[in-house]
Tab-separated table of C-alpha atoms in Angstrom:
chain	number	residue	atom	x	y	z
B	1	MET	CA	-5.308	9.045	-2.971
B	2	LYS	CA	-2.337	11.307	-3.581
B	3	VAL	CA	-0.555	13.466	-0.989
B	4	GLU	CA	-1.633	16.599	-2.882
B	5	GLU	CA	-5.313	15.734	-2.510
B	6	ILE	CA	-4.917	14.968	1.201
B	7	ALA	CA	-3.083	18.270	1.748
B	8	ALA	CA	-5.895	20.161	0.031
B	9	LYS	CA	-8.759	18.340	1.770
B	10	LEU	CA	-7.244	18.532	5.260
B	11	ASN	CA	-6.039	22.105	4.750
B	12	LEU	CA	-2.384	21.201	5.343
B	13	LYS	CA	0.457	23.606	4.689
B	14	ILE	CA	3.168	22.272	2.395
B	15	LEU	CA	6.364	22.908	4.363
B	16	SER	CA	8.842	21.037	2.126
B	17	GLY	CA	9.148	18.233	-0.393
B	18	SER	CA	6.560	19.588	-2.842
B	19	ASN	CA	8.250	17.396	-5.493
B	20	GLY	CA	6.611	14.405	-3.756
B	21	LEU	CA	3.003	15.616	-3.791
B	22	GLN	CA	2.067	12.916	-6.289
B	23	ASN	CA	3.121	10.126	-3.881
B	24	GLU	CA	0.330	7.602	-3.429
B	25	VAL	CA	-1.043	7.288	0.142
B	26	SER	CA	-2.074	3.877	1.433
B	27	GLY	CA	-2.663	4.634	5.109
B	28	GLY	CA	-1.432	6.512	8.150
B	29	TYR	CA	0.625	5.994	11.287
B	30	THR	CA	0.698	8.247	14.353
B	31	SER	CA	3.713	8.027	16.681
B	32	ASP	CA	6.597	10.052	18.067
B	33	LEU	CA	8.844	7.026	18.606
B	34	LEU	CA	11.081	6.345	15.629
B	35	SER	CA	11.501	2.631	16.346
B	36	ASP	CA	7.739	2.244	16.585
B	37	VAL	CA	7.358	3.714	13.100
B	38	MET	CA	10.332	1.676	11.873
B	39	GLY	CA	8.760	-1.517	13.171
B	40	HIS	CA	5.119	-0.962	12.302
B	41	ALA	CA	4.356	1.710	9.684
B	42	GLY	CA	3.446	0.395	6.265
B	43	ALA	CA	4.867	1.556	2.934
B	44	GLY	CA	2.875	4.488	1.562
B	45	ALA	CA	1.717	5.619	5.006
B	46	VAL	CA	1.474	9.239	6.092
B	47	TRP	CA	3.359	9.646	9.384
B	48	ILE	CA	1.766	12.013	11.905
B	49	THR	CA	4.257	13.270	14.521
B	50	LEU	CA	5.672	16.204	16.450
B	51	GLN	CA	9.305	15.213	15.804
B	52	THR	CA	10.996	17.846	13.640
B	53	HIS	CA	14.547	16.544	13.127
B	54	LYS	CA	16.317	15.025	10.160
B	55	ASN	CA	16.059	11.423	11.385
B	56	VAL	CA	12.325	11.560	10.648
B	57	MET	CA	13.218	11.740	6.956
B	58	ALA	CA	15.740	8.893	7.232
B	59	VAL	CA	13.017	6.662	8.691
B	60	SER	CA	10.444	7.909	6.140
B	61	SER	CA	12.774	7.129	3.269
B	62	LEU	CA	13.775	3.682	4.563
B	63	LYS	CA	10.101	2.792	5.088
B	64	ASP	CA	8.936	4.277	1.734
B	65	LEU	CA	6.417	6.546	3.486
B	66	ALA	CA	4.302	8.912	1.383
B	67	ALA	CA	4.492	12.049	3.563
B	68	VAL	CA	4.942	13.405	7.085
B	69	ILE	CA	2.407	15.603	8.895
B	70	LEU	CA	3.785	17.807	11.681
B	71	VAL	CA	1.132	18.637	14.273
B	72	LYS	CA	0.415	21.678	16.476
B	73	GLY	CA	2.162	24.142	14.189
B	74	PHE	CA	5.595	22.539	14.402
B	75	GLU	CA	7.954	23.202	11.500
B	76	PRO	CA	10.776	21.009	10.184
B	77	GLU	CA	14.334	21.882	11.150
B	78	PRO	CA	16.276	23.121	8.087
B	79	ASP	CA	18.133	19.835	7.531
B	80	MET	CA	14.853	17.892	7.809
B	81	ALA	CA	13.302	20.161	5.167
B	82	ALA	CA	16.355	19.740	2.943
B	83	GLN	CA	16.225	15.946	3.143
B	84	SER	CA	12.475	16.024	2.522
B	85	ASN	CA	13.192	17.820	-0.765
B	86	GLU	CA	15.977	15.376	-1.652
B	87	GLU	CA	13.848	12.319	-0.966
B	88	ALA	CA	10.672	13.796	-2.498
B	89	ILE	CA	8.735	13.011	0.684
B	90	PRO	CA	6.573	16.040	1.566
B	91	VAL	CA	6.419	17.490	5.071
B	92	LEU	CA	2.972	18.949	5.686
B	93	GLY	CA	1.902	21.133	8.580
B	94	THR	CA	-1.262	21.503	10.645
B	95	THR	CA	-2.106	23.511	13.749
B	96	GLU	CA	-4.289	20.646	14.968
B	97	GLU	CA	-3.277	17.973	17.467
B	98	ALA	CA	-2.280	14.452	16.488
B	99	PHE	CA	-5.599	12.969	17.671
B	100	THR	CA	-7.688	15.326	15.553
B	101	ILE	CA	-5.663	15.164	12.352
B	102	SER	CA	-5.326	11.374	12.659
B	103	GLY	CA	-9.119	11.086	12.867
B	104	LYS	CA	-9.582	13.320	9.849
B	105	LEU	CA	-7.028	11.412	7.794
B	106	PHE	CA	-8.587	8.106	8.823
B	107	ASN	CA	-12.024	9.263	7.702
B	108	LEU	CA	-10.689	10.687	4.468
B	109	LEU	CA	-8.897	7.458	3.522
B	110	GLU	CA	-11.849	5.281	4.526
B	111	LEU	CA	-14.246	7.401	2.456
B	112	LYS	CA	-12.031	7.243	-0.613
I	1	MET	CA	29.750	-12.873	-3.132
I	2	MET	CA	29.729	-9.146	-2.486
I	3	HIS	CA	31.184	-7.237	0.411
I	4	PHE	CA	30.501	-3.656	1.492
I	5	GLU	CA	31.666	-1.661	4.501
I	6	PHE	CA	30.505	1.661	5.872
I	7	PRO	CA	31.808	3.493	8.944
I	8	ILE	CA	29.370	4.645	11.652
I	9	GLU	CA	30.141	7.685	13.813
I	10	GLY	CA	29.130	7.409	17.453
I	11	GLY	CA	26.959	10.304	18.600
I	12	ASN	CA	26.368	11.745	15.130
I	13	PHE	CA	22.603	11.575	14.667
I	14	LEU	CA	22.782	13.718	11.541
I	15	LYS	CA	24.257	10.735	9.714
I	16	ALA	CA	22.230	8.027	11.447
I	17	GLY	CA	20.621	5.825	8.823
I	18	SER	CA	23.007	6.672	5.993
I	19	ALA	CA	24.620	3.216	5.983
I	20	SER	CA	21.185	1.561	5.991
I	21	SER	CA	20.141	3.830	3.145
I	22	GLN	CA	23.185	2.675	1.105
I	23	LEU	CA	22.310	-0.926	1.914
I	24	LYS	CA	18.724	-0.420	0.727
I	25	LYS	CA	19.973	0.994	-2.598
I	26	ILE	CA	22.322	-1.960	-3.075
I	27	LEU	CA	19.582	-4.517	-2.355
I	28	LYS	CA	17.202	-2.755	-4.749
I	29	GLN	CA	19.827	-2.803	-7.488
I	30	LEU	CA	20.304	-6.524	-6.888
I	31	ASN	CA	16.546	-7.029	-7.331
I	32	VAL	CA	16.171	-8.640	-3.927
I	33	ASP	CA	12.542	-9.462	-3.013
I	34	PRO	CA	11.021	-6.219	-1.622
I	35	ARG	CA	9.621	-8.091	1.396
I	36	ILE	CA	13.128	-9.189	2.323
I	37	ILE	CA	14.517	-5.681	1.707
I	38	LYS	CA	11.920	-4.279	4.144
I	39	ARG	CA	13.009	-6.647	6.905
I	40	VAL	CA	16.721	-6.184	6.317
I	41	VAL	CA	16.412	-2.390	6.252
I	42	VAL	CA	14.528	-2.247	9.575
I	43	ALA	CA	17.083	-4.512	11.270
I	44	ALA	CA	20.050	-2.629	9.778
I	45	TYR	CA	18.680	0.798	10.711
I	46	GLU	CA	18.005	-0.161	14.321
I	47	ALA	CA	21.463	-1.680	14.655
I	48	GLU	CA	23.050	1.389	13.063
I	49	VAL	CA	21.171	3.736	15.415
I	50	ASN	CA	22.319	1.641	18.383
I	51	VAL	CA	25.953	2.272	17.398
I	52	VAL	CA	25.248	6.009	16.977
I	53	ALA	CA	23.372	6.227	20.285
I	54	HIS	CA	25.669	4.110	22.460
I	55	ALA	CA	29.115	3.538	20.930
I	56	TYR	CA	32.111	5.735	20.104
I	57	ARG	CA	32.560	4.420	16.602
I	58	GLY	CA	31.716	1.380	14.573
I	59	ILE	CA	31.683	-0.274	11.212
I	60	ILE	CA	28.922	-2.059	9.341
I	61	MET	CA	30.037	-4.935	7.136
I	62	ILE	CA	27.618	-6.393	4.629
I	63	ASP	CA	28.121	-9.701	2.851
I	64	ILE	CA	25.672	-10.812	0.209
I	65	ASP	CA	25.677	-14.068	-1.703
I	66	THR	CA	22.999	-15.991	-3.563
I	67	SER	CA	21.573	-17.485	-0.366
I	68	ARG	CA	21.744	-14.811	2.289
I	69	ILE	CA	22.394	-11.240	3.426
I	70	CYS	CA	24.708	-11.037	6.390
I	71	ILE	CA	25.192	-7.761	8.264
I	72	GLN	CA	27.800	-7.423	10.946
I	73	LEU	CA	28.150	-4.322	13.107
I	74	VAL	CA	31.284	-4.075	15.182
I	75	ASP	CA	31.615	-1.150	17.558
I	76	GLU	CA	34.017	0.275	20.078
I	77	GLY	CA	31.886	1.338	22.991
I	78	PRO	CA	30.719	0.650	26.527
I	79	GLY	CA	29.409	-2.822	25.686
I	80	ILE	CA	26.239	-4.423	27.037
I	81	PRO	CA	26.480	-5.867	30.587
I	82	ASP	CA	23.261	-7.900	30.339
I	83	ILE	CA	22.229	-8.808	26.794
I	84	GLY	CA	19.097	-10.633	27.970
I	85	ARG	CA	17.853	-7.490	29.629
I	86	ALA	CA	18.777	-5.323	26.631
I	87	MET	CA	16.641	-7.593	24.433
I	88	GLN	CA	13.535	-6.900	26.537
I	89	MET	CA	10.931	-4.652	24.953
I	90	GLY	CA	11.013	-1.262	26.663
I	91	PHE	CA	14.413	-1.599	28.317
I	92	SER	CA	16.770	1.218	27.356
I	93	THR	CA	19.879	2.957	28.652
I	94	ALA	CA	19.605	5.868	26.203
I	95	SER	CA	20.221	9.420	27.425
I	96	PRO	CA	17.311	11.856	27.961
I	97	GLU	CA	18.459	13.835	24.882
I	98	VAL	CA	18.312	10.734	22.706
I	99	ARG	CA	14.882	9.829	24.093
I	100	GLU	CA	13.538	13.297	23.340
I	101	MET	CA	14.327	12.697	19.678
I	102	GLY	CA	12.059	9.666	19.770
I	103	PHE	CA	14.858	7.119	20.025
I	104	GLY	CA	15.693	4.975	23.039
I	105	ALA	CA	12.243	3.539	23.626
I	106	GLY	CA	13.635	0.055	24.110
I	107	MET	CA	12.229	-1.174	20.815
I	108	GLY	CA	15.406	-1.339	18.749
I	109	LEU	CA	16.695	-4.794	19.623
I	110	PRO	CA	13.185	-6.352	19.581
I	111	ASN	CA	12.742	-4.816	16.100
I	112	ILE	CA	16.051	-6.332	14.989
I	113	LYS	CA	15.040	-9.728	16.333
I	114	SER	CA	11.666	-9.765	14.620
I	115	ASN	CA	13.157	-8.633	11.302
I	116	SER	CA	16.067	-11.064	11.123
I	117	ASP	CA	16.234	-14.791	10.501
I	118	GLU	CA	19.263	-15.157	12.757
I	119	LEU	CA	20.629	-12.711	15.310
I	120	SER	CA	23.721	-13.017	17.442
I	121	ILE	CA	25.021	-10.403	19.868
I	122	THR	CA	28.358	-10.623	21.632
I	123	SER	CA	29.627	-7.902	23.893
I	124	GLU	CA	32.490	-7.092	26.192
I	125	VAL	CA	31.897	-4.383	28.790
I	126	GLY	CA	34.328	-1.494	28.281
I	127	LYS	CA	35.351	-2.677	24.816
I	128	GLY	CA	32.405	-2.970	22.487
I	129	THR	CA	29.646	-4.964	20.885
I	130	THR	CA	29.281	-7.099	17.775
I	131	VAL	CA	25.844	-7.659	16.273
I	132	LYS	CA	25.396	-10.180	13.477
I	133	ILE	CA	22.151	-10.202	11.524
I	134	THR	CA	21.417	-12.823	8.880
I	135	ASN	CA	18.487	-12.913	6.492
I	136	TYR	CA	18.026	-15.713	3.984
I	137	LEU	CA	17.022	-14.971	0.421
I	138	GLU	CA	15.131	-18.190	-0.168
I	139	GLN	CA	12.087	-19.091	1.844
């Protein structure tokens, strides 16, 4: 499933990196600790977090993640948004909490 | 045999990961096995972030030959008084600001260990730390 389809089905706002909406999604990972994501997220995962700084994109790029979802209405800091555009890794937004959006993404990917 | 060096600025989180990103590009260009690239990149990033989070300045030196990728990070910084303790999962001396960013959870060194074939850490308190990470290209 592509990031674009997930954004549409989960009603996510595209906050940056729209040039990466065709990235293929293979799974998800929910964490606010960067080393946890670095150590355990798989390539092609969507990362669900409340961290809004540029280092999120550095980790996403190094791990070949498909997209980032910011929870609870958080928005990326300007340099995070800029790097998201550069790396073609979309940052998507939801007003929901991590638990809820993780469950929805899990169901969506399992039902694929 | 190829050699690359990149400086690392202590305290500058805006540039954290840039050396590891360069390293990833180099390894991709060299057609290194993607599974090995994944491991090397995780270890390099964690070691780079450690220099940013704890040291004043440092340098990352990368040596690649047909058998192995060797990464050496040499920093000027406070050093590590007890390396055994620093290696423990969950142990961290990071500042509250660094922790708020999602760093400093005490997972960095364990991540380096599990993603390297050989790891050596030497440190002198008040001077700095040297971390040497080796990954072999052949199984």
